[in-house]
Coordinates of C-alpha atoms in Angstrom, one line a residue:
M6 CA 68.4 58.6 11.8
R7 CA 71.1 57.5 9.4
R8 CA 73.7 57.6 12.2
L9 CA 71.4 55.5 14.4
L10 CA 71.0 52.9 11.7
G11 CA 74.8 52.9 11.2
I12 CA 75.4 52.3 14.9
L13 CA 72.8 49.5 15.0
L14 CA 74.4 47.8 12.0
A15 CA 77.9 48.1 13.5
C16 CA 76.7 46.5 16.7
A17 CA 75.0 43.7 14.7
A18 CA 78.3 43.2 12.8
A19 CA 80.3 43.0 16.0
V20 CA 77.9 40.5 17.4
A21 CA 78.0 38.4 14.2
F22 CA 81.8 38.5 14.3
L23 CA 81.8 37.0 17.8
V24 CA 79.1 34.4 17.2
V25 CA 79.9 30.9 16.0
A26 CA 77.5 28.6 14.2
T27 CA 75.1 26.5 16.2
G28 CA 76.3 22.9 16.5
A29 CA 74.3 19.8 17.2
N30 CA 74.0 18.6 20.7
E31 CA 76.4 15.7 21.4
E32 CA 74.1 14.5 24.2
G33 CA 70.6 13.9 23.1
E34 CA 69.2 13.9 26.6
A35 CA 70.9 17.2 27.7
Y36 CA 68.6 19.9 29.3
E37 CA 69.3 23.0 27.2
V38 CA 67.6 26.4 27.4
R39 CA 67.6 28.7 24.3
A40 CA 67.4 32.3 25.8
V41 CA 66.9 35.4 23.5
F42 CA 68.7 38.7 24.6
D43 CA 68.8 42.2 23.1
N44 CA 72.6 42.1 23.5
A45 CA 75.0 39.3 24.5
A46 CA 78.3 41.2 23.9
F47 CA 81.5 39.7 25.4
L48 CA 79.6 36.5 26.3
A49 CA 81.4 33.4 25.1
E50 CA 81.1 29.6 25.2
G51 CA 82.0 27.9 28.4
M52 CA 81.0 30.8 30.7
E53 CA 79.0 29.8 33.8
V54 CA 75.3 29.7 34.2
R55 CA 74.3 30.3 37.8
V56 CA 71.1 30.0 39.9
A57 CA 71.2 31.9 43.2
G58 CA 75.0 32.3 42.8
A59 CA 75.6 28.6 42.4
R60 CA 76.9 27.1 39.2
V61 CA 74.4 24.8 37.5
G62 CA 75.6 24.7 33.9
E63 CA 77.5 26.6 31.1
V64 CA 77.0 28.4 27.8
V65 CA 77.4 26.0 25.0
D66 CA 76.5 28.1 21.9
L67 CA 75.8 31.6 20.7
D68 CA 73.7 32.6 17.8
V69 CA 71.4 35.3 16.3
T70 CA 67.7 35.0 15.5
F71 CA 66.8 34.7 11.8
P72 CA 63.7 36.2 10.2
G73 CA 60.6 34.1 11.0
E74 CA 62.2 32.5 14.0
P75 CA 60.0 32.7 17.2
A76 CA 61.6 35.0 19.8
R77 CA 58.8 36.5 21.9
E78 CA 56.3 35.0 24.4
D79 CA 53.5 35.2 21.8
G80 CA 55.6 33.3 19.3
S81 CA 56.2 36.3 17.0
P82 CA 59.7 36.6 15.4
E83 CA 62.3 39.2 16.3
P84 CA 65.3 39.0 13.9
G85 CA 68.8 40.2 14.8
K86 CA 68.6 39.3 18.5
A87 CA 71.3 37.4 20.4
V88 CA 70.6 33.8 21.2
V89 CA 72.4 32.1 24.1
V90 CA 72.1 28.3 24.4
M91 CA 72.7 27.2 28.0
R92 CA 73.2 23.6 29.1
I93 CA 71.9 22.9 32.6
E94 CA 74.1 20.1 34.1
D95 CA 72.7 19.9 37.6
P96 CA 69.5 17.7 37.6
A97 CA 68.0 19.6 40.6
F98 CA 67.8 22.8 38.4
Q99 CA 66.4 21.2 35.2
D100 CA 63.0 22.7 35.8
F101 CA 62.7 26.1 34.1
R102 CA 59.1 27.4 34.1
E103 CA 57.3 29.8 31.8
D104 CA 58.0 32.7 34.2
A105 CA 61.8 32.0 34.4
S106 CA 64.2 34.8 33.6
C107 CA 68.0 35.3 32.9
T108 CA 70.3 38.3 33.1
I109 CA 73.9 38.7 31.8
H110 CA 76.3 40.0 34.6
P111 CA 80.0 41.0 34.5
Q112 CA 82.1 38.5 36.5
S113 CA 85.3 40.7 36.7
L114 CA 87.0 43.8 35.3
L115 CA 88.6 41.7 32.7
G116 CA 85.4 41.5 30.8
E117 CA 84.3 37.9 31.8
K118 CA 80.6 37.3 32.0
F119 CA 78.2 34.9 33.5
V120 CA 74.4 34.3 33.2
E121 CA 72.3 34.5 36.3
C122 CA 68.9 32.7 36.0
R123 CA 65.8 32.3 38.1
L124 CA 63.8 29.1 37.5
T125 CA 60.5 30.6 38.4
E126 CA 59.0 33.6 40.2
P127 CA 58.4 33.4 44.0
R128 CA 54.8 32.3 44.9
A129 CA 52.7 31.4 47.9
A130 CA 53.2 28.0 49.5
G131 CA 50.8 25.4 48.1
S132 CA 50.0 27.3 44.9
E133 CA 50.3 25.6 41.6
P134 CA 53.5 26.5 39.7
P135 CA 53.4 27.7 36.0
P136 CA 53.9 25.2 33.2
E137 CA 57.4 24.2 32.2
L138 CA 59.2 25.9 29.3
A139 CA 57.9 24.4 26.0
E140 CA 60.4 22.5 23.8
I141 CA 61.0 23.8 20.3
P142 CA 59.4 21.3 17.9
E143 CA 61.2 19.3 15.3
G144 CA 61.9 21.1 12.0
Q145 CA 62.8 24.4 13.7
R146 CA 66.2 25.8 14.7
G147 CA 67.1 24.6 18.2
A148 CA 64.7 21.6 18.1
G149 CA 64.5 19.9 21.5
Q150 CA 65.8 23.0 23.3
R151 CA 63.5 25.0 25.6
L152 CA 62.8 28.6 24.4
L153 CA 63.1 31.4 27.0
P154 CA 61.6 34.4 25.1
L155 CA 63.0 37.9 24.8
E156 CA 60.7 39.6 27.3
R157 CA 62.1 37.4 30.2
N158 CA 65.8 38.3 29.7
G159 CA 68.1 41.3 30.2
K160 CA 71.7 42.5 30.5
T161 CA 73.5 44.9 32.9
V162 CA 75.6 47.9 31.6
D163 CA 79.3 47.0 31.5
L164 CA 81.5 49.0 33.8
D165 CA 84.2 49.7 31.2
L166 CA 81.6 51.3 29.0
V167 CA 80.7 53.7 31.8
N168 CA 84.4 54.4 32.4
N169 CA 85.1 55.1 28.7
I170 CA 82.7 58.0 28.8
M171 CA 85.0 60.0 31.1
R172 CA 87.9 60.1 28.5
E173 CA 88.3 62.3 25.5
P174 CA 87.0 62.2 22.8
Y175 CA 84.4 59.7 24.2
P176 CA 82.4 62.4 26.1
E177 CA 81.9 64.3 22.8
R178 CA 81.1 61.1 21.0
F179 CA 78.6 60.1 23.8
R180 CA 77.0 63.5 23.6
L181 CA 76.6 63.2 19.8
I182 CA 75.2 59.7 20.3
L183 CA 72.8 60.9 22.9
N184 CA 71.6 63.7 20.7
D185 CA 71.1 61.4 17.8
L186 CA 69.5 58.8 19.9
G187 CA 67.2 61.4 21.5
A188 CA 66.2 62.6 18.0
G189 CA 65.7 59.0 16.9
L190 CA 63.8 57.8 20.0
A191 CA 61.6 60.9 20.4
A192 CA 58.6 59.2 19.0
R193 CA 59.4 55.7 20.3
G194 CA 58.9 56.1 24.0
E195 CA 56.9 52.8 24.4
E196 CA 59.6 50.8 22.7
L197 CA 62.3 52.5 24.8
A198 CA 60.4 51.7 28.0
E199 CA 60.1 48.1 27.0
I200 CA 63.9 48.0 26.3
V201 CA 64.6 49.5 29.7
E202 CA 62.4 47.0 31.5
R203 CA 64.0 44.1 29.7
S204 CA 67.5 45.4 30.5
N205 CA 66.6 45.2 34.2
P206 CA 64.0 42.7 35.3
A207 CA 63.7 44.5 38.7
L208 CA 62.3 47.5 36.9
R209 CA 59.7 45.4 35.2
E210 CA 58.6 43.9 38.5
T211 CA 58.6 47.3 40.1
N212 CA 56.3 48.6 37.4
R213 CA 53.9 45.7 38.0
V214 CA 53.9 46.4 41.7
L215 CA 53.2 50.1 41.1
A216 CA 50.4 49.2 38.7
I217 CA 48.8 47.0 41.3
L218 CA 49.1 49.7 44.0
A219 CA 47.6 52.2 41.6
R220 CA 44.6 50.1 41.1
Q221 CA 44.2 49.7 44.9
N222 CA 44.9 53.3 45.8
R223 CA 41.5 53.9 47.4
S224 CA 41.8 50.7 49.4
L225 CA 45.3 51.7 50.5
A226 CA 44.0 55.1 51.6
R227 CA 41.3 53.5 53.7
L228 CA 43.8 51.1 55.1
A229 CA 46.1 53.9 56.1
S230 CA 43.2 55.8 57.9
D231 CA 41.8 52.6 59.5
S232 CA 45.2 51.3 60.5
D233 CA 45.9 54.6 62.3
A234 CA 42.7 54.1 64.4
I235 CA 43.6 50.5 65.0
M236 CA 47.2 51.3 66.0
G237 CA 45.9 53.9 68.5
A238 CA 43.5 51.4 70.0
L239 CA 46.3 48.8 70.2
A240 CA 48.6 51.3 71.9
R241 CA 45.9 51.9 74.6
E242 CA 45.5 48.2 75.1
R243 CA 49.2 47.3 74.8
E244 CA 49.1 45.1 77.9
R245 CA 46.2 43.1 76.6
V246 CA 47.9 42.8 73.2
A247 CA 51.0 41.5 74.9
S248 CA 48.9 39.0 76.9
F249 CA 47.2 37.9 73.6
V250 CA 50.6 37.3 72.0
N251 CA 51.7 35.2 75.0
E252 CA 48.5 33.2 75.0
A253 CA 48.7 32.8 71.2
T254 CA 52.2 31.3 71.7
T255 CA 50.8 28.8 74.2
V256 CA 47.9 28.0 71.8
G257 CA 50.4 27.5 69.0
E258 CA 52.5 25.1 71.0
A259 CA 49.4 23.1 72.0
T260 CA 48.3 23.1 68.3
A261 CA 51.7 21.9 67.2
A262 CA 51.4 19.0 69.8
R263 CA 48.0 18.0 68.2
R264 CA 49.1 18.4 64.6
A265 CA 48.1 15.0 63.5
E266 CA 44.6 15.3 64.9
L267 CA 44.2 18.8 63.3
E268 CA 45.3 17.4 59.9
E269 CA 42.7 14.6 60.2
T270 CA 40.1 17.2 61.2
F271 CA 40.9 19.4 58.1
A272 CA 40.8 16.2 55.9
R273 CA 37.3 15.5 57.1
F274 CA 36.2 19.2 56.9
P275 CA 35.1 19.0 53.2
G276 CA 32.7 16.2 54.0
F277 CA 31.4 18.1 57.0
L278 CA 30.8 21.1 54.7
R279 CA 28.8 19.0 52.3
E280 CA 26.5 17.7 55.1
L281 CA 26.3 21.2 56.5
R282 CA 25.1 22.6 53.2
S283 CA 22.0 20.3 53.2
T284 CA 21.4 21.0 56.9
M285 CA 21.6 24.7 56.4
A286 CA 19.0 24.4 53.6
E287 CA 16.6 22.6 56.0
L288 CA 17.4 25.2 58.6
S289 CA 16.6 28.0 56.2
A290 CA 13.1 26.4 55.5
F291 CA 12.6 26.1 59.3
S292 CA 13.5 29.7 59.9
D293 CA 11.0 30.8 57.3
Q294 CA 8.3 28.8 58.9
A295 CA 9.3 29.9 62.4
T296 CA 9.3 33.6 61.6
P297 CA 5.7 34.2 62.9
V298 CA 6.5 32.2 66.1
F299 CA 9.6 34.3 66.8
G300 CA 7.6 37.4 66.1
D301 CA 5.0 36.4 68.8
L302 CA 7.9 35.4 71.1
G303 CA 9.4 38.9 70.6
G304 CA 6.1 40.4 71.7
A305 CA 6.0 38.1 74.7
A306 CA 9.6 38.7 75.6
P307 CA 9.0 41.5 78.2
A308 CA 6.5 39.4 80.1
L309 CA 8.8 36.4 80.0
T310 CA 11.6 38.7 81.3
R311 CA 9.4 39.8 84.2
A312 CA 8.4 36.2 84.9
A313 CA 12.1 35.1 84.9
E314 CA 13.0 37.9 87.3
A315 CA 10.1 36.9 89.6
L316 CA 11.2 33.3 89.5
E317 CA 14.7 34.1 90.6
P318 CA 14.0 33.9 94.3
F319 CA 12.2 30.7 93.8
A320 CA 15.1 29.3 91.8
T321 CA 17.5 30.4 94.5
A322 CA 15.4 28.8 97.2
G323 CA 15.0 25.6 95.1
T324 CA 18.7 25.1 94.6
R325 CA 19.1 23.3 97.9
A326 CA 16.1 21.1 97.2
L327 CA 17.4 20.2 93.7
T328 CA 20.8 19.4 95.3
T329 CA 19.1 17.2 97.8
L330 CA 17.0 15.6 95.1
G331 CA 20.1 14.9 93.1
T332 CA 21.6 13.2 96.2
A333 CA 18.4 11.2 96.7
A334 CA 18.4 10.2 93.1
E335 CA 21.9 8.9 93.4
E336 CA 21.0 6.9 96.5
A337 CA 17.8 5.7 94.9
G338 CA 19.6 4.5 91.8
P339 CA 20.7 1.0 93.0
P340 CA 17.2 0.2 94.5
L341 CA 15.5 1.3 91.3
V342 CA 17.8 -0.9 89.3
A343 CA 17.2 -3.7 91.7
S344 CA 13.4 -3.2 91.4
D345 CA 13.5 -3.7 87.7
P346 CA 12.3 -7.4 87.9
V347 CA 9.4 -6.3 90.0
L348 CA 8.5 -3.6 87.6
R349 CA 8.7 -6.1 84.8
Q350 CA 6.3 -8.4 86.6
T351 CA 4.0 -5.5 87.4
R352 CA 4.0 -4.6 83.7
D353 CA 3.2 -8.1 82.7
L354 CA 0.4 -8.2 85.4
A355 CA -1.0 -4.9 84.1
E356 CA -1.0 -6.2 80.5
G357 CA -2.7 -9.4 81.6
S358 CA -5.4 -7.7 83.7
V359 CA -6.6 -5.4 80.9
P360 CA -9.9 -7.3 80.3
A361 CA -10.7 -7.5 84.0
T362 CA -9.9 -3.9 84.7
R363 CA -12.0 -2.9 81.7
E364 CA -15.0 -4.7 83.2
L365 CA -14.3 -3.3 86.6
R366 CA -14.2 0.1 85.2
L367 CA -17.6 -0.4 83.7
V368 CA -19.0 -1.7 87.0
L369 CA -17.5 1.2 89.0
S370 CA -18.6 3.8 86.5
T371 CA -22.2 2.3 86.7
L372 CA -22.2 2.4 90.5
R373 CA -21.0 6.0 90.5
R374 CA -23.6 7.0 87.9
T375 CA -26.6 5.2 89.6
G376 CA -25.7 6.1 93.2
G377 CA -24.7 2.5 94.0
Y378 CA -22.0 3.5 96.5
E379 CA -24.4 5.5 98.7
G380 CA -27.0 2.7 98.6
L381 CA -24.4 0.1 99.6
L382 CA -23.2 2.2 102.5
R383 CA -26.8 2.9 103.7
T384 CA -27.5 -0.9 103.5
I385 CA -24.4 -1.7 105.6
F386 CA -25.3 1.0 108.1
G387 CA -28.9 -0.2 108.4
L388 CA -27.9 -3.8 108.9
G389 CA -25.3 -2.8 111.5
G390 CA -27.9 -0.7 113.4
T391 CA -30.4 -3.6 113.2
V392 CA -28.2 -6.3 114.8
N393 CA -26.4 -4.2 117.4
G394 CA -27.0 -1.2 119.7
F395 CA -25.1 1.0 122.1
D396 CA -26.1 2.7 125.3
S397 CA -24.5 4.1 128.4
F398 CA -23.6 0.6 129.6
G399 CA -21.9 -0.4 126.4
H400 CA -22.7 -2.5 123.3
F401 CA -25.5 -5.1 123.3
A402 CA -27.0 -7.4 120.6
R403 CA -30.6 -6.9 119.7
A404 CA -30.9 -10.4 118.1
L405 CA -29.2 -13.7 118.6
I406 CA -29.0 -16.3 115.9
P407 CA -28.5 -19.8 117.2
V408 CA -25.8 -21.5 115.2
N409 CA -26.3 -25.0 116.7
I410 CA -29.0 -27.3 118.1
C411 CA -27.6 -27.1 121.7
F412 CA -29.1 -23.7 122.4
D413 CA -32.4 -24.0 124.2
Y414 CA -34.7 -21.8 126.3
T415 CA -36.1 -23.2 129.7
S416 CA -38.5 -21.8 132.2
R417 CA -37.8 -22.4 135.8
P418 CA -39.8 -20.5 138.4
Q419 CA -37.9 -19.3 141.5
G420 CA -39.5 -18.6 144.7
G421 CA -39.7 -15.3 146.4
C422 CA -39.8 -13.4 143.3
S423 CA -43.3 -13.5 142.0
A424 CA -45.7 -10.7 141.5
R425 CA -49.4 -10.5 141.1
F426 CA -50.9 -7.9 138.9
S427 CA -54.5 -7.5 138.0
G428 CA -55.3 -7.9 134.4
R429 CA -56.3 -4.3 134.2
V430 CA -53.2 -2.9 135.8
G431 CA -50.9 -5.3 133.9
A432 CA -52.4 -4.2 130.6
R433 CA -51.8 -0.6 131.4
A434 CA -48.3 -1.2 132.5
A435 CA -47.6 -3.2 129.3
A436 CA -49.0 -0.5 127.1
R437 CA -47.0 2.2 128.9
A438 CA -43.8 0.1 128.6
L439 CA -44.4 -0.5 124.9
A440 CA -45.0 3.2 124.3
E441 CA -41.9 4.3 126.2
S442 CA -39.7 1.6 124.7
A443 CA -40.6 2.4 121.0
P444 CA -37.2 3.1 119.3
P445 CA -36.8 6.5 117.7
P446 CA -36.5 6.8 113.8
L447 CA -33.1 5.6 112.5
D448 CA -30.9 8.6 111.7
L449 CA -28.4 7.5 108.9
D450 CA -26.5 10.8 109.2
E451 CA -25.5 9.9 112.8
P452 CA -23.7 6.5 112.9
S453 CA -23.9 4.5 116.1
G454 CA -21.4 2.4 117.8
R455 CA -18.4 4.7 117.0
A456 CA -15.7 5.2 119.5
G457 CA -16.2 8.4 121.5
D458 CA -20.1 8.2 121.3
T459 CA -20.5 6.9 124.9
G460 CA -23.3 8.8 126.7
R461 CA -24.1 10.9 123.6
R462 CA -27.3 9.1 122.5
P463 CA -30.6 10.7 123.7
A464 CA -31.6 9.7 127.3
A465 CA -35.1 8.8 126.1
S466 CA -33.7 6.3 123.6
A467 CA -31.5 4.7 126.3
R468 CA -34.4 4.4 128.7
A469 CA -36.7 3.0 126.0
M470 CA -34.2 0.3 125.2
R471 CA -33.7 -0.5 128.8
D472 CA -37.5 -0.7 129.4
L473 CA -37.9 -2.9 126.3
F474 CA -35.2 -5.1 127.6
N475 CA -36.9 -5.4 131.0
F476 CA -40.3 -5.9 129.3
V477 CA -39.0 -8.7 127.1
I478 CA -36.5 -10.4 129.3
G479 CA -37.9 -9.5 132.8
P480 CA -40.9 -11.9 132.8
R481 CA -38.6 -14.7 131.7
Q482 CA -36.3 -14.0 134.5
R483 CA -39.2 -13.9 136.9
Q484 CA -40.5 -17.1 135.6
R485 CA -37.1 -18.6 136.3
G486 CA -37.2 -17.3 139.8
G487 CA -34.9 -14.3 139.2
R488 CA -35.0 -11.1 141.1
G489 CA -38.0 -8.8 140.8

């Protein structure tokens, strides 16, 4: 333990011998980073500060931390650590973030060094970067500089130190040192692990990655097994996968051509989601209310399926009719448009005739309820049968209504056509003629005078009408001298 303390004190003395006092910044607006290291041996002022291999500044001061001076991320002090003040001259790199880190590397075999820094850790595109490094407040050492804590920095092992181990008596000394260090660090494994991680930031990041993988080991195991099944399926369908890749390339090119429209669509997408949220709430209420309906519909689904299958021939047969109907609809379109004024006038006429049609409806309903239609038809039929008749010779009028005063009856006897009947014989002939000429009862179920009824009336009725005609008209003709 005493040897270990002696070695540490010797290292601290060597560092103190090489360090110069911290001077004030000549440029008040300079961007300076105050980085804390475990060891900054052989680093001097004026050495380069690089980012991704490009020079962005230089080391302007070296110092050691004092008791009470913040040196860690949580603001706790760590006395006896090396402090490297770096001035970043390139404005493009004056943006150190809280996850920035720096490492001291050898520049050549002559012992020259340089500081390689990373402004921030890699992150996904579009993600928010960490905050900038905080400035040291007034009243503290390095006021105005940006503190890069001890946990973010490290130093590589110098090559000359490795080579010195190969020469005597250095191997023996190194063995003694290792023995003493092993005895001294036997109970300080956590601190040693922290030092190793800080000496090489890659180890720290590797430990983080391994810790994340350890937390996700079950998911990774499932991923391995599932990916094996997926890769087997993809191998069997390699042609389709290749076709998908080709089609995806075409889709990507088309998408790139419509990039502006897609950006506008995504800009409107949040508003659409807000409206969709209220619509989905209403749809949820509708689905709750429609659950019984869909249950009944599920029970009726087999019958509907059979009906649809039965309607398939009808639908097939009706395709041509629907096509023809569509053609007819296209042809009827212009006439329908042209008939719009007529339809408007018809509409106006229908609206104006509402009172009259209402009264007409009452009249027609009354006639239907009281049998008025049948009575009217019977009246017309009776009047027609009264004023006209029909026999085998054609139509004849039973009555003649004079319509002017020029119509007159005259009696003019004619010679050679007279008959003398005794009163007794004449009375019998007249009675027989009246009996035979009596018209039969009027049959309303058999209309007369219709086309095609010629010769279909009873012969007795025809003879009676003829005898009645001879009985009424014959004497007048005989009185006029007509034929007997």
